Coordinates of C-alpha atoms in Angstrom, one line a residue:
Chain A
X1496 CA -0.1 -0.2 0.1
X1497 CA 1.1 3.5 -0.6
X1498 CA 3.5 4.7 2.0
X1499 CA 3.8 8.3 3.9
X1500 CA 3.7 11.0 1.4
X1501 CA 5.4 14.6 1.7
X1502 CA 5.4 17.4 -0.4
X1503 CA 7.3 19.6 -1.2
X1504 CA 10.4 17.1 -1.9
X1505 CA 12.4 20.5 -1.7
X1506 CA 12.2 23.9 -0.4
X1507 CA 14.2 26.7 -0.9
X1508 CA 13.2 30.4 0.5
X1509 CA 14.9 33.9 1.9
X1510 CA 15.0 34.2 5.4
X1511 CA 11.9 36.2 7.3
X1512 CA 9.5 34.2 4.7
X1513 CA 6.8 32.1 6.0
X1514 CA 6.9 28.2 4.9
X1515 CA 4.2 25.2 5.0
X1516 CA 5.2 21.5 4.8
X1517 CA 2.8 19.0 4.1
X1518 CA 2.5 16.0 5.2
X1519 CA 0.2 12.7 4.0
X1520 CA 0.0 10.1 6.6
X1521 CA -0.7 6.3 5.7
X1522 CA -4.5 5.9 5.4
X1523 CA -6.1 4.3 8.8
X1524 CA -2.6 5.5 10.4
X1525 CA -4.4 7.1 13.6
X1526 CA -0.4 9.1 14.9
X1527 CA 2.0 11.4 13.3
X1528 CA 4.8 12.7 14.6
X1529 CA 7.0 15.4 13.3
X1530 CA 11.0 15.1 13.5
X1531 CA 14.0 17.4 12.1
X1532 CA 17.2 16.4 11.1
X1533 CA 20.4 18.4 10.7
X1534 CA 24.0 18.0 10.5
X1535 CA 24.5 19.4 14.1
X1536 CA 21.3 18.0 16.1
X1537 CA 20.8 14.9 14.5
X1538 CA 17.3 13.7 15.1
X1539 CA 14.9 15.4 16.8
X1540 CA 11.6 15.2 17.7
X1541 CA 9.3 18.3 16.9
X1542 CA 5.2 17.5 17.6
X1543 CA 2.9 14.4 17.8
X1544 CA -0.4 14.2 17.0
X1545 CA -2.8 10.9 18.0
X1546 CA -6.6 10.8 17.2
X1547 CA -8.3 13.8 18.1
X1548 CA -6.0 13.9 21.3
X1549 CA -4.6 17.5 22.0
X1550 CA -1.0 17.5 20.5
X1551 CA 2.3 17.3 22.1
X1552 CA 4.3 20.5 21.0
X1553 CA 6.7 19.5 23.8
X1554 CA 9.7 19.3 20.9
X1555 CA 9.0 22.6 19.1
X1556 CA 11.8 25.3 19.1
X1557 CA 10.2 27.9 18.9
X1558 CA 7.2 29.5 18.9
X1559 CA 7.7 30.2 14.8
X1560 CA 6.8 26.6 14.6
X1561 CA 3.3 25.2 14.3
X1562 CA 1.6 22.5 13.2
X1563 CA -2.2 21.2 13.0
X1564 CA -3.9 18.1 11.7
X1565 CA -6.9 18.4 10.0
X1566 CA -9.3 15.6 10.0
X1567 CA -7.3 13.4 11.5
X1568 CA -5.1 12.5 8.4
X1569 CA -3.4 15.2 6.7
X1570 CA -1.2 17.4 8.6
X1571 CA 0.9 20.5 7.5
X1572 CA 4.4 22.3 9.7
X1573 CA 4.1 25.7 9.3
X1574 CA 7.4 27.7 10.4
X1575 CA 7.2 31.6 10.4
X1576 CA 9.4 33.7 9.6
X1577 CA 12.5 31.7 8.7
X1578 CA 15.7 31.8 10.0
X1579 CA 19.0 30.1 8.8
X1580 CA 19.1 27.7 11.4
X1581 CA 15.6 26.1 10.1
X1582 CA 17.5 24.5 7.4
X1583 CA 17.2 21.0 7.8
X1584 CA 15.1 17.6 6.7
X1585 CA 12.0 17.8 8.3
X1586 CA 10.6 14.0 8.9
X1587 CA 7.3 12.9 8.9
X1588 CA 6.3 9.6 10.3
X1589 CA 2.8 8.3 11.2
X1590 CA 2.0 5.2 13.5
X1591 CA -1.2 2.7 13.5
X1592 CA -2.0 0.5 16.4
X1593 CA 1.4 -0.7 16.8
X1594 CA 5.0 0.4 17.9
X1595 CA 6.2 1.3 14.9
X1596 CA 6.9 4.6 13.1
X1597 CA 7.1 4.8 9.1
X1598 CA 8.6 8.0 8.1
X1599 CA 8.4 9.5 5.0
X1600 CA 11.0 10.7 2.2
X1601 CA 11.3 14.4 4.1
X1602 CA 11.4 17.9 2.8
X1603 CA 14.3 19.2 2.5
X1604 CA 14.4 22.8 3.6
X1605 CA 17.0 25.6 2.9
X1606 CA 16.9 29.3 4.3
X1607 CA 18.8 31.4 2.3
Chain B
X689 CA 14.7 11.3 30.6
X690 CA 16.1 8.8 27.6
X691 CA 18.7 8.7 25.4
X692 CA 20.5 6.5 22.8
X693 CA 24.1 6.4 22.3
X694 CA 25.6 4.7 19.2
X695 CA 29.3 4.8 20.0
X696 CA 30.9 4.7 16.3
X697 CA 30.4 7.6 13.8
X698 CA 31.6 5.2 11.2
X699 CA 31.4 1.1 10.8
X700 CA 33.8 -0.4 7.5
X701 CA 33.4 -3.8 6.9
X702 CA 34.3 -6.3 4.1
X703 CA 31.8 -7.9 2.2
X704 CA 30.9 -11.2 3.3
X705 CA 32.3 -10.6 6.9
X706 CA 29.9 -10.4 9.5
X707 CA 28.7 -6.5 11.1
X708 CA 27.7 -5.4 14.0
X709 CA 26.3 -1.7 14.8
X710 CA 26.1 -0.8 18.6
X711 CA 24.0 0.8 19.8
X712 CA 23.3 1.9 23.9
X713 CA 19.9 3.0 25.6
X714 CA 18.7 4.8 28.6
X715 CA 15.3 5.0 29.7
X716 CA 14.0 5.0 33.3
X717 CA 11.4 1.8 33.0
X718 CA 11.0 -0.7 30.4
X719 CA 12.3 0.3 27.0
X720 CA 10.8 0.0 23.0
X721 CA 13.7 -0.2 20.3
X722 CA 13.8 0.0 17.0
X723 CA 16.4 0.2 14.3
X724 CA 16.3 1.9 11.3
X725 CA 17.9 2.6 7.8
X726 CA 18.6 5.9 5.5
X727 CA 20.1 5.6 2.2
X728 CA 21.2 8.7 1.0
X729 CA 18.1 11.4 -0.2
X730 CA 15.6 9.0 1.6
X731 CA 13.4 8.9 4.5
X732 CA 14.0 6.6 7.2
X733 CA 13.0 2.9 6.8
X734 CA 11.8 0.1 9.9
X735 CA 14.5 -2.9 10.3
X736 CA 12.9 -4.0 13.2
X737 CA 12.1 -3.6 16.7
X738 CA 11.9 -5.0 20.3
X739 CA 9.2 -4.4 22.4
X740 CA 9.1 -7.4 25.1
X741 CA 9.4 -11.2 24.3
X742 CA 12.2 -13.2 22.6
X743 CA 16.0 -10.6 23.3
X744 CA 16.8 -11.9 19.9
X745 CA 14.9 -9.9 17.5
X746 CA 15.2 -11.0 13.6
X747 CA 14.0 -8.1 10.4
X748 CA 14.2 -7.0 7.0
X749 CA 17.2 -7.4 4.7
X750 CA 18.8 -10.3 7.1
X751 CA 19.1 -7.7 10.0
X752 CA 19.2 -8.9 13.8
X753 CA 19.3 -7.5 17.4
X754 CA 19.4 -8.6 20.7
X755 CA 18.6 -7.1 23.3
X756 CA 20.9 -7.3 26.3
X757 CA 19.4 -5.5 29.8
X758 CA 21.8 -5.9 31.7
X759 CA 23.9 -4.1 29.3
X760 CA 21.3 -1.5 28.1
X761 CA 22.2 -2.8 24.6
X762 CA 20.8 -3.4 21.6
X763 CA 23.3 -3.7 18.6
X764 CA 22.3 -4.6 15.2
X765 CA 24.2 -7.3 13.2
X766 CA 24.3 -9.1 10.5
X767 CA 26.3 -12.9 9.4
X768 CA 27.3 -12.1 5.9
X769 CA 27.6 -7.8 4.6
X770 CA 26.3 -6.9 1.7
X771 CA 27.7 -3.8 -0.4
X772 CA 24.4 -2.8 -0.7
X773 CA 23.8 -2.6 3.5
X774 CA 26.1 0.4 2.6
X775 CA 23.5 3.4 4.3
X776 CA 23.2 5.5 7.6
X777 CA 21.9 3.1 10.7
X778 CA 19.7 4.9 13.2
X779 CA 19.1 3.1 16.9
X780 CA 16.0 4.7 18.7
X781 CA 14.2 4.0 22.3
X782 CA 11.4 5.2 24.3
X783 CA 10.2 4.8 27.9
X784 CA 7.7 2.0 27.5
X785 CA 5.7 4.1 30.3
X786 CA 6.3 7.9 28.2
X787 CA 5.7 9.9 25.8
X788 CA 5.2 7.8 22.6
X789 CA 8.2 9.9 20.4
X790 CA 11.2 8.5 19.5
X791 CA 14.8 9.6 20.8
X792 CA 17.2 9.0 18.2
X793 CA 20.7 8.2 18.3
X794 CA 23.6 9.9 16.9
X795 CA 23.3 7.3 13.9
X796 CA 26.5 5.3 12.3
X797 CA 27.8 5.3 8.6
X798 CA 28.3 1.7 7.7
X799 CA 30.7 1.2 4.8
X800 CA 30.8 -2.6 3.2
X801 CA 33.5 -3.1 1.3
X802 CA 34.1 -5.3 -2.3

């Protein structure tokens, strides 16, 4: 079946601009996660959605970062007023009843 | 708090030889442990996990890992390495009683030499 998809695959933006990154989880998965992968920080957790519960936002690095999940499916991660240190690969994962998280291909963000 | 250590940034092994990628972890309670592999410009691909039961876990592509509670380790192994196994490997953990997000190690670059 279809896996996790993310768009765009690459995004180049200028410092100060807002960006939106999209994640389509595996159909039927109730859990959705966002992680960030960067050279200096490795893989970091950002935010977690589980069904209709309030999201766990404990990993968001600043209030410029936000995410929503509409209809329990698609999720959008928004970064406002981007900074150069936001340059990274943003990975989305989804999970079903088991513990395994399945990752998408990521969005590579470059802030100039 | 939970943490993962992958002590080797780089592991080189000759094709056909056994390979081991090391991982140790720290959690307050019982661990759920995972191995993922990442090929260039790709996302993370799930290899195997330990949740409960047998300490020896078998996964995709001939990989296996052994959960050792006393040594808090979960080393990844394969009896005979292939050149196509060359990739970046991540160990991850979460505490069974804690939040569901994973904590990842820093990754180990495996290179299998022909």
